[in-house]
XYZ file of N, CA and C in Angstrom:
531
model
N -53.162 41.940 199.230
C -54.602 41.372 198.200
C -55.580 41.596 199.429
N -56.872 42.209 199.495
C -57.939 42.203 200.146
C -58.886 41.317 199.851
N -59.461 40.879 200.797
C -60.090 39.538 200.395
C -61.549 40.079 200.964
N -62.691 39.325 200.427
C -64.108 39.531 200.691
C -63.962 39.040 202.124
N -64.900 39.476 202.900
C -65.562 39.175 204.424
C -66.189 38.075 203.946
N -67.175 37.517 203.101
C -67.714 36.572 202.820
C -67.731 36.375 201.267
N -67.893 34.769 201.329
C -68.030 34.255 199.818
C -69.072 33.537 199.926
N -70.372 33.192 198.930
C -71.520 32.633 198.795
C -71.106 31.652 197.931
N -71.534 30.354 198.166
C -71.896 29.209 197.276
C -73.219 28.711 197.315
N -73.596 28.068 196.456
C -75.070 27.586 196.408
C -75.472 26.706 197.955
N -74.397 26.107 198.395
C -74.765 25.212 199.964
C -74.071 25.954 200.804
N -73.284 27.038 200.859
C -72.461 27.485 201.749
C -72.177 28.886 202.192
N -72.033 29.295 203.417
C -71.480 30.591 203.367
C -70.267 30.722 203.963
N -69.354 31.291 203.189
C -67.829 31.188 203.780
C -67.458 32.922 204.243
N -67.208 32.761 205.761
C -67.023 34.344 206.221
C -65.833 34.473 207.084
N -65.237 35.456 207.443
C -64.149 35.731 208.193
C -64.408 34.926 209.596
N -63.745 34.049 210.066
C -63.869 33.815 211.413
C -63.639 34.563 212.529
N -64.312 34.463 213.716
C -64.571 35.292 214.891
C -64.186 34.435 216.144
N -63.223 34.868 217.002
C -63.207 34.469 218.273
C -64.265 33.556 218.644
N -65.330 34.089 218.991
C -66.681 33.199 219.387
C -66.876 31.921 218.421
N -66.234 31.503 217.539
C -66.334 30.661 216.961
C -65.634 29.405 217.390
N -64.473 29.508 218.318
C -63.596 28.941 219.030
C -64.557 27.161 219.755
N -65.561 27.596 220.277
C -66.189 26.158 221.118
C -66.798 25.653 219.916
N -67.345 25.907 219.021
C -68.031 25.579 217.920
C -66.850 24.640 216.960
N -65.826 25.393 216.810
C -65.107 24.610 215.951
C -64.460 23.471 216.583
N -64.141 23.620 217.932
C -63.334 22.904 219.146
C -64.336 21.735 218.665
N -65.947 21.735 219.120
C -66.685 20.752 219.113
C -66.900 19.731 217.536
N -66.993 20.530 216.657
C -67.172 20.291 215.554
C -65.892 19.308 214.615
N -64.882 19.943 215.048
C -63.999 19.002 214.332
C -62.402 18.979 214.836
N -61.921 20.189 215.471
C -60.779 20.296 216.066
C -60.316 19.385 216.872
N -61.199 19.047 217.676
C -60.283 17.960 218.528
C -60.698 16.406 218.300
N -61.100 16.184 216.404
C -61.312 14.947 215.974
C -60.139 14.360 215.469
N -59.561 13.042 216.127
C -58.211 12.534 215.403
C -58.760 11.934 214.162
N -59.740 11.840 213.699
C -59.753 11.411 212.311
C -59.929 12.650 211.206
N -60.483 13.747 211.895
C -60.693 14.869 210.689
C -58.930 15.372 210.406
N -58.057 15.421 212.044
C -56.920 15.948 212.012
C -55.876 14.992 211.341
N -56.118 14.143 210.764
C -55.076 12.844 210.573
C -54.342 13.294 209.733
N -54.636 14.085 208.538
C -53.537 14.441 207.173
C -53.343 15.742 207.628
N -53.677 16.586 208.815
C -53.559 17.803 208.821
C -51.954 18.305 209.652
N -51.464 19.213 209.579
C -50.139 19.914 210.021
C -50.150 20.146 211.615
N -51.348 19.683 212.238
C -51.430 20.210 213.711
C -52.334 19.204 214.434
N -51.886 18.580 215.482
C -52.678 17.680 216.453
C -53.990 18.088 217.173
N -54.776 17.166 217.061
C -56.054 17.549 217.457
C -55.909 18.307 218.876
N -56.914 19.291 218.867
C -56.788 20.558 220.210
C -57.577 19.641 221.479
N -56.860 19.932 222.553
C -57.061 19.009 223.461
C -58.083 20.159 224.443
N -58.148 21.671 223.961
C -59.103 22.294 224.849
C -59.213 23.338 223.809
N -60.601 24.061 224.369
C -60.710 24.768 223.463
C -59.934 26.461 223.246
N -58.939 26.468 224.484
C -57.892 27.521 224.276
C -56.946 27.397 223.267
N -56.635 26.253 222.810
C -56.070 25.648 221.720
C -56.796 26.179 220.436
N -58.012 26.183 220.303
C -58.502 26.568 219.245
C -59.027 28.467 219.154
N -59.046 28.724 220.329
C -59.098 29.909 220.311
C -57.462 30.513 220.103
N -56.652 30.429 220.486
C -55.059 30.594 220.132
C -55.057 30.460 218.471
N -55.711 29.456 217.835
C -55.309 29.449 216.462
C -56.170 30.411 215.861
N -57.635 30.881 216.245
C -58.230 31.842 215.743
C -57.536 33.056 215.894
N -57.057 33.541 216.662
C -56.493 34.770 217.098
C -55.322 34.792 215.696
N -54.848 33.447 215.607
C -53.488 33.653 214.857
C -53.934 34.033 213.098
N -55.174 33.006 212.690
C -55.945 33.183 211.689
C -56.511 34.495 211.310
N -56.786 35.614 212.384
C -57.105 36.938 212.282
C -56.061 37.967 212.381
N -54.831 37.379 212.687
C -53.635 38.208 212.944
C -53.195 38.566 211.262
N -53.027 37.296 210.530
C -52.716 36.871 209.293
C -53.615 37.786 208.241
N -54.902 37.519 208.542
C -56.026 38.436 207.695
C -55.500 39.936 207.740
N -55.358 40.428 209.081
C -55.108 41.712 208.734
C -53.675 42.410 208.534
N -52.825 41.292 208.327
C -51.459 41.085 208.043
C -51.557 41.209 206.301
N -52.548 40.551 205.824
C -52.730 40.504 204.583
C -51.861 39.193 204.054
N -51.458 38.350 204.941
C -50.851 37.231 204.304
C -51.400 35.981 204.024
N -52.911 35.657 204.666
C -53.760 34.628 204.887
C -54.950 35.125 205.263
N -55.926 34.399 204.223
C -57.255 34.541 204.413
C -57.662 33.474 204.612
N -58.496 33.404 206.057
C -59.385 32.079 206.481
C -60.742 32.283 206.408
N -61.512 31.526 205.870
C -62.889 31.481 205.810
C -63.442 30.168 206.684
N -64.564 30.630 207.635
C -64.962 29.605 208.425
C -66.419 29.307 207.369
N -66.838 28.246 207.377
C -67.863 27.467 206.631
C -68.988 27.134 207.228
N -70.383 27.771 206.644
C -71.649 27.865 207.733
C -72.290 27.120 206.585
N -73.006 26.045 206.950
C -74.313 25.896 206.273
C -75.349 26.552 205.997
N -76.449 26.736 205.316
C -77.554 27.693 204.949
C -78.158 28.073 206.214
N -78.563 28.890 206.592
C -79.448 29.502 207.736
C -78.935 29.011 209.109
N -77.578 28.498 209.271
C -76.949 28.383 209.919
C -75.747 29.364 210.567
N -75.391 29.607 211.692
C -73.938 30.428 212.070
C -73.004 29.627 212.826
N -72.826 28.468 212.505
C -72.175 27.324 213.212
C -71.020 26.863 212.509
N -69.823 27.163 212.652
C -68.361 26.746 211.651
C -68.509 25.023 211.588
N -68.628 24.734 210.500
C -68.448 23.530 210.301
C -67.198 22.873 209.734
N -66.383 24.031 208.992
C -65.011 23.772 208.611
C -64.619 25.090 208.177
N -63.214 24.824 207.749
C -62.599 26.192 207.468
C -61.498 26.309 205.823
N -61.269 27.231 205.393
C -60.688 26.640 204.099
C -59.830 28.186 204.426
N -58.493 27.920 203.935
C -57.457 29.033 204.203
C -56.733 29.425 202.802
N -56.191 30.447 202.591
C -55.841 30.804 201.087
C -54.461 31.626 201.757
N -53.389 30.812 201.653
C -52.026 31.704 202.167
C -51.216 32.124 200.827
N -51.031 33.641 201.026
C -50.517 34.603 199.665
C -49.193 34.728 199.946
N -48.536 34.345 198.514
C -47.109 34.578 198.488
C -46.781 34.972 197.048
N -46.652 36.268 197.192
C -46.572 36.926 195.614
C -47.443 36.772 194.715
N -47.455 35.906 193.887
C -48.436 35.914 192.587
C -49.322 34.683 192.647
N -49.016 34.133 193.801
C -49.307 32.565 194.004
C -50.322 32.382 195.441
N -51.096 31.656 195.248
C -51.579 31.133 196.625
C -51.861 29.421 197.152
N -51.612 29.361 198.222
C -51.800 27.947 198.644
C -53.260 27.845 199.273
N -53.666 26.817 199.099
C -54.988 26.201 199.977
C -54.831 25.439 201.052
N -55.464 25.310 202.063
C -55.589 24.263 203.242
C -56.985 24.455 203.515
N -57.405 23.281 204.261
C -58.753 23.243 204.375
C -59.139 22.181 205.429
N -60.307 21.896 206.039
C -60.289 21.040 206.660
C -62.236 21.216 207.355
N -63.008 19.599 207.479
C -64.322 19.942 207.241
C -64.853 18.780 208.190
N -65.645 19.152 209.232
C -66.610 18.099 210.107
C -66.431 17.042 209.390
N -66.208 15.810 210.201
C -66.446 14.323 209.574
C -68.085 14.343 209.221
N -69.156 14.788 209.889
C -70.079 14.416 209.645
C -70.639 14.949 208.046
N -69.718 15.817 207.685
C -70.320 16.387 206.493
C -69.398 15.985 205.084
N -68.720 14.711 205.326
C -67.500 14.208 204.560
C -68.573 13.606 203.402
N -68.231 13.617 202.183
C -68.710 12.833 201.437
C -69.756 13.590 200.466
N -70.097 14.885 200.942
C -71.158 15.682 200.438
C -70.833 16.643 199.049
N -69.773 16.770 198.961
C -69.377 17.618 198.059
C -69.064 19.068 198.473
N -69.293 19.411 199.598
C -69.122 20.531 199.978
C -67.738 21.438 200.185
N -66.688 20.480 200.394
C -65.556 21.155 200.649
C -65.168 21.284 199.152
N -65.316 20.765 198.257
C -65.195 21.060 196.798
C -65.859 22.080 196.369
N -66.881 22.695 196.796
C -67.585 23.646 196.296
C -66.877 24.647 197.055
N -66.837 24.827 198.116
C -65.904 25.933 199.021
C -64.713 26.322 198.143
N -63.880 24.834 198.193
C -62.499 25.211 197.302
C -62.570 26.059 195.929
N -64.062 25.393 195.327
C -63.868 25.986 193.693
C -64.244 27.380 193.935
N -64.885 27.799 194.498
C -65.193 29.335 195.085
C -63.994 30.002 195.537
N -63.144 29.453 196.437
C -61.637 30.143 196.525
C -60.968 30.284 195.533
N -60.846 28.919 194.839
C -59.814 29.393 193.490
C -60.320 30.364 192.750
N -61.545 30.045 192.259
C -61.960 31.172 191.186
C -62.160 33.065 191.753
N -62.266 32.897 192.808
C -61.997 34.330 193.383
C -60.413 34.509 193.670
N -59.675 33.740 193.853
C -58.261 34.264 193.695
C -57.546 34.434 192.455
N -58.236 33.593 191.703
C -57.573 33.744 190.137
C -58.173 35.072 189.676
N -59.372 35.173 190.305
C -59.962 36.523 189.496
C -59.363 37.933 190.062
N -58.396 37.933 190.953
C -57.246 38.812 191.524
C -56.186 38.847 190.427
N -55.645 40.256 189.766
C -55.004 40.458 188.929
C -53.611 40.168 189.479
N -53.193 40.252 190.518
C -52.004 39.486 190.908
C -51.806 37.886 191.237
N -52.640 37.577 191.043
C -52.623 35.994 191.177
C -52.617 35.098 189.955
N -51.588 34.571 189.526
C -51.549 33.169 188.740
C -51.816 32.064 188.852
N -51.232 31.447 190.035
C -51.303 30.127 190.601
C -51.972 29.824 192.013
N -53.001 28.869 191.839
C -53.330 28.746 193.354
C -52.913 26.600 193.353
N -52.453 26.665 194.331
C -52.380 25.073 194.379
C -52.459 24.806 195.856
N -52.232 23.286 195.970
C -52.757 22.411 197.364
C -51.779 21.212 197.255
N -51.417 20.852 198.354
C -50.780 19.472 198.601
C -52.051 18.494 199.364
N -51.669 17.460 199.227
C -52.400 16.283 199.699
C -51.363 15.047 199.917
N -51.530 14.369 201.312
C -50.703 13.295 201.533
C -51.368 12.068 200.423
N -50.038 11.420 199.921
C -50.543 10.381 199.002
C -51.492 9.545 199.196
N -51.824 9.424 200.601
C -52.363 7.926 201.276
C -54.050 8.959 201.414
N -53.933 10.262 201.470
C -55.573 10.909 201.514
C -56.246 11.273 200.010
N -56.779 9.867 199.609
C -57.163 10.049 198.266
C -58.557 10.899 198.444
N -59.238 11.273 199.261
C -60.298 12.062 199.140
C -59.944 13.362 198.924
N -58.672 13.589 199.692
C -58.264 14.887 199.866
C -57.883 15.485 198.099
N -57.530 14.581 197.451
C -57.191 14.493 196.196
C -58.392 14.844 195.445
N -59.716 14.114 195.797
C -60.691 14.063 194.960
C -61.265 15.331 195.165
N -61.447 15.779 196.269
C -61.705 17.487 196.441
C -61.257 18.267 195.485
N -59.724 18.206 195.885
C -59.032 19.199 194.569
C -59.440 19.003 193.095
N -59.595 17.830 192.527
C -59.829 17.647 191.358
C -61.138 18.212 191.205
N -62.407 18.101 192.011
C -63.597 18.776 191.719
C -63.603 19.947 192.004
N -62.632 20.605 192.674
C -62.356 22.352 192.742
C -61.931 22.521 191.403
N -61.683 21.722 190.295
C -60.887 22.291 188.870
C -59.487 22.469 189.175
N -58.927 21.594 190.090
C -57.270 21.382 190.085
C -56.771 20.282 189.435
N -55.801 20.528 188.819
C -54.898 19.482 187.989
C -53.589 18.718 189.065
N -53.667 17.858 188.727
C -52.723 16.955 189.736
C -51.192 16.955 188.624
N -50.150 18.153 189.223
C -49.046 18.308 188.602
C -47.975 17.272 188.771
N -47.914 16.570 190.120
C -46.737 15.735 190.286
C -46.758 15.389 191.643
N -45.586 14.449 191.891
C -45.225 13.938 193.451
C -44.492 14.788 193.879
N -44.467 15.533 195.430
C -43.561 15.911 196.316
C -42.747 14.919 197.052
N -41.748 14.553 196.917
C -41.435 13.488 197.786
C -40.877 13.986 199.069
N -41.039 13.471 200.084
C -40.589 13.795 201.613
C -41.097 15.418 202.128
N -42.511 15.484 201.657
C -42.759 16.861 201.384
C -43.249 17.800 202.809
N -44.144 16.767 203.267
C -44.653 17.466 204.891
C -44.603 16.233 205.714
N -44.398 17.205 207.064
C -44.851 16.044 208.193
C -45.893 16.289 208.633
N -46.767 15.228 208.598
C -48.427 15.458 209.280
C -48.118 14.215 210.167
N -48.083 15.122 211.520
C -47.408 14.641 212.628
C -48.719 13.395 213.216
N -49.934 13.500 212.839
C -50.639 12.329 213.358
C -50.549 11.086 212.370
N -49.438 11.074 211.516
C -49.508 9.921 210.850
C -47.919 9.171 211.065
N -47.238 10.553 210.937
C -45.494 10.168 211.164
C -44.970 11.261 211.613
N -43.738 10.915 212.068
C -42.789 12.132 212.441
C -42.119 12.481 211.417
N -41.739 11.671 210.423
C -40.751 11.970 209.143
C -41.858 12.389 208.005
N -41.106 13.460 207.089
C -41.584 13.959 206.261
C -41.967 12.901 205.003
N -43.606 12.902 204.450
C -44.084 12.274 203.861
C -44.413 12.542 202.486
N -44.463 11.682 201.433
C -44.653 12.258 200.098
C -46.206 12.811 200.037
N -46.440 13.905 198.984
C -47.565 14.506 198.648
C -47.900 14.595 197.280
N -48.758 14.776 196.881
C -49.294 15.578 195.736
C -49.446 16.556 195.646
N -49.319 17.518 194.504
C -49.331 18.536 194.372
C -50.564 18.745 193.279
N -51.348 19.806 193.782
C -52.339 20.096 192.595
C -52.703 21.728 192.361
N -53.033 21.968 191.359
C -52.563 23.472 190.996
C -53.596 23.956 189.991
N -54.097 25.162 189.758
C -54.777 25.622 188.553
C -54.041 26.854 188.462
N -54.285 27.282 187.054
C -53.387 28.715 186.902
C -54.275 29.395 185.636
N -53.857 30.471 185.577
C -54.516 31.354 184.915
C -53.748 31.358 183.234
């Protein structure tokens, strides 16, 4: 599946990441323990961690297995978040992160909605899903506002290493065609 290099929403530009985004991503959110609390990775300790992550994102983009877009505010070329779309046959799974200073403004819901719409417009994609920790109520709200429906509870589903070393319960959200 070929992803567009950019997606435009009323408040954001989502674009393919660049290695030169590393310092900005590190400063904006990758080293923030509040932001990474419910993510699958620990806060980055140095810019090199962020560079390694970006190299992985770009390799997956080239391989066609994952599309990760950097989020920019209007008139700025500064990464304030990211949204990933992991492709698995007829379905995709979303993951996302946003700088804490922008939480509560509806930006992530707007970005997620745009990616859900794009993915479901692809002839081979029939399902877009995402999971969030049961304690991460804000993330659940993001997914609902992006047009996804909570389908159920996945017990002991993911390890969120910044919360616990054991698998945690997650809510499953999805939208289908």
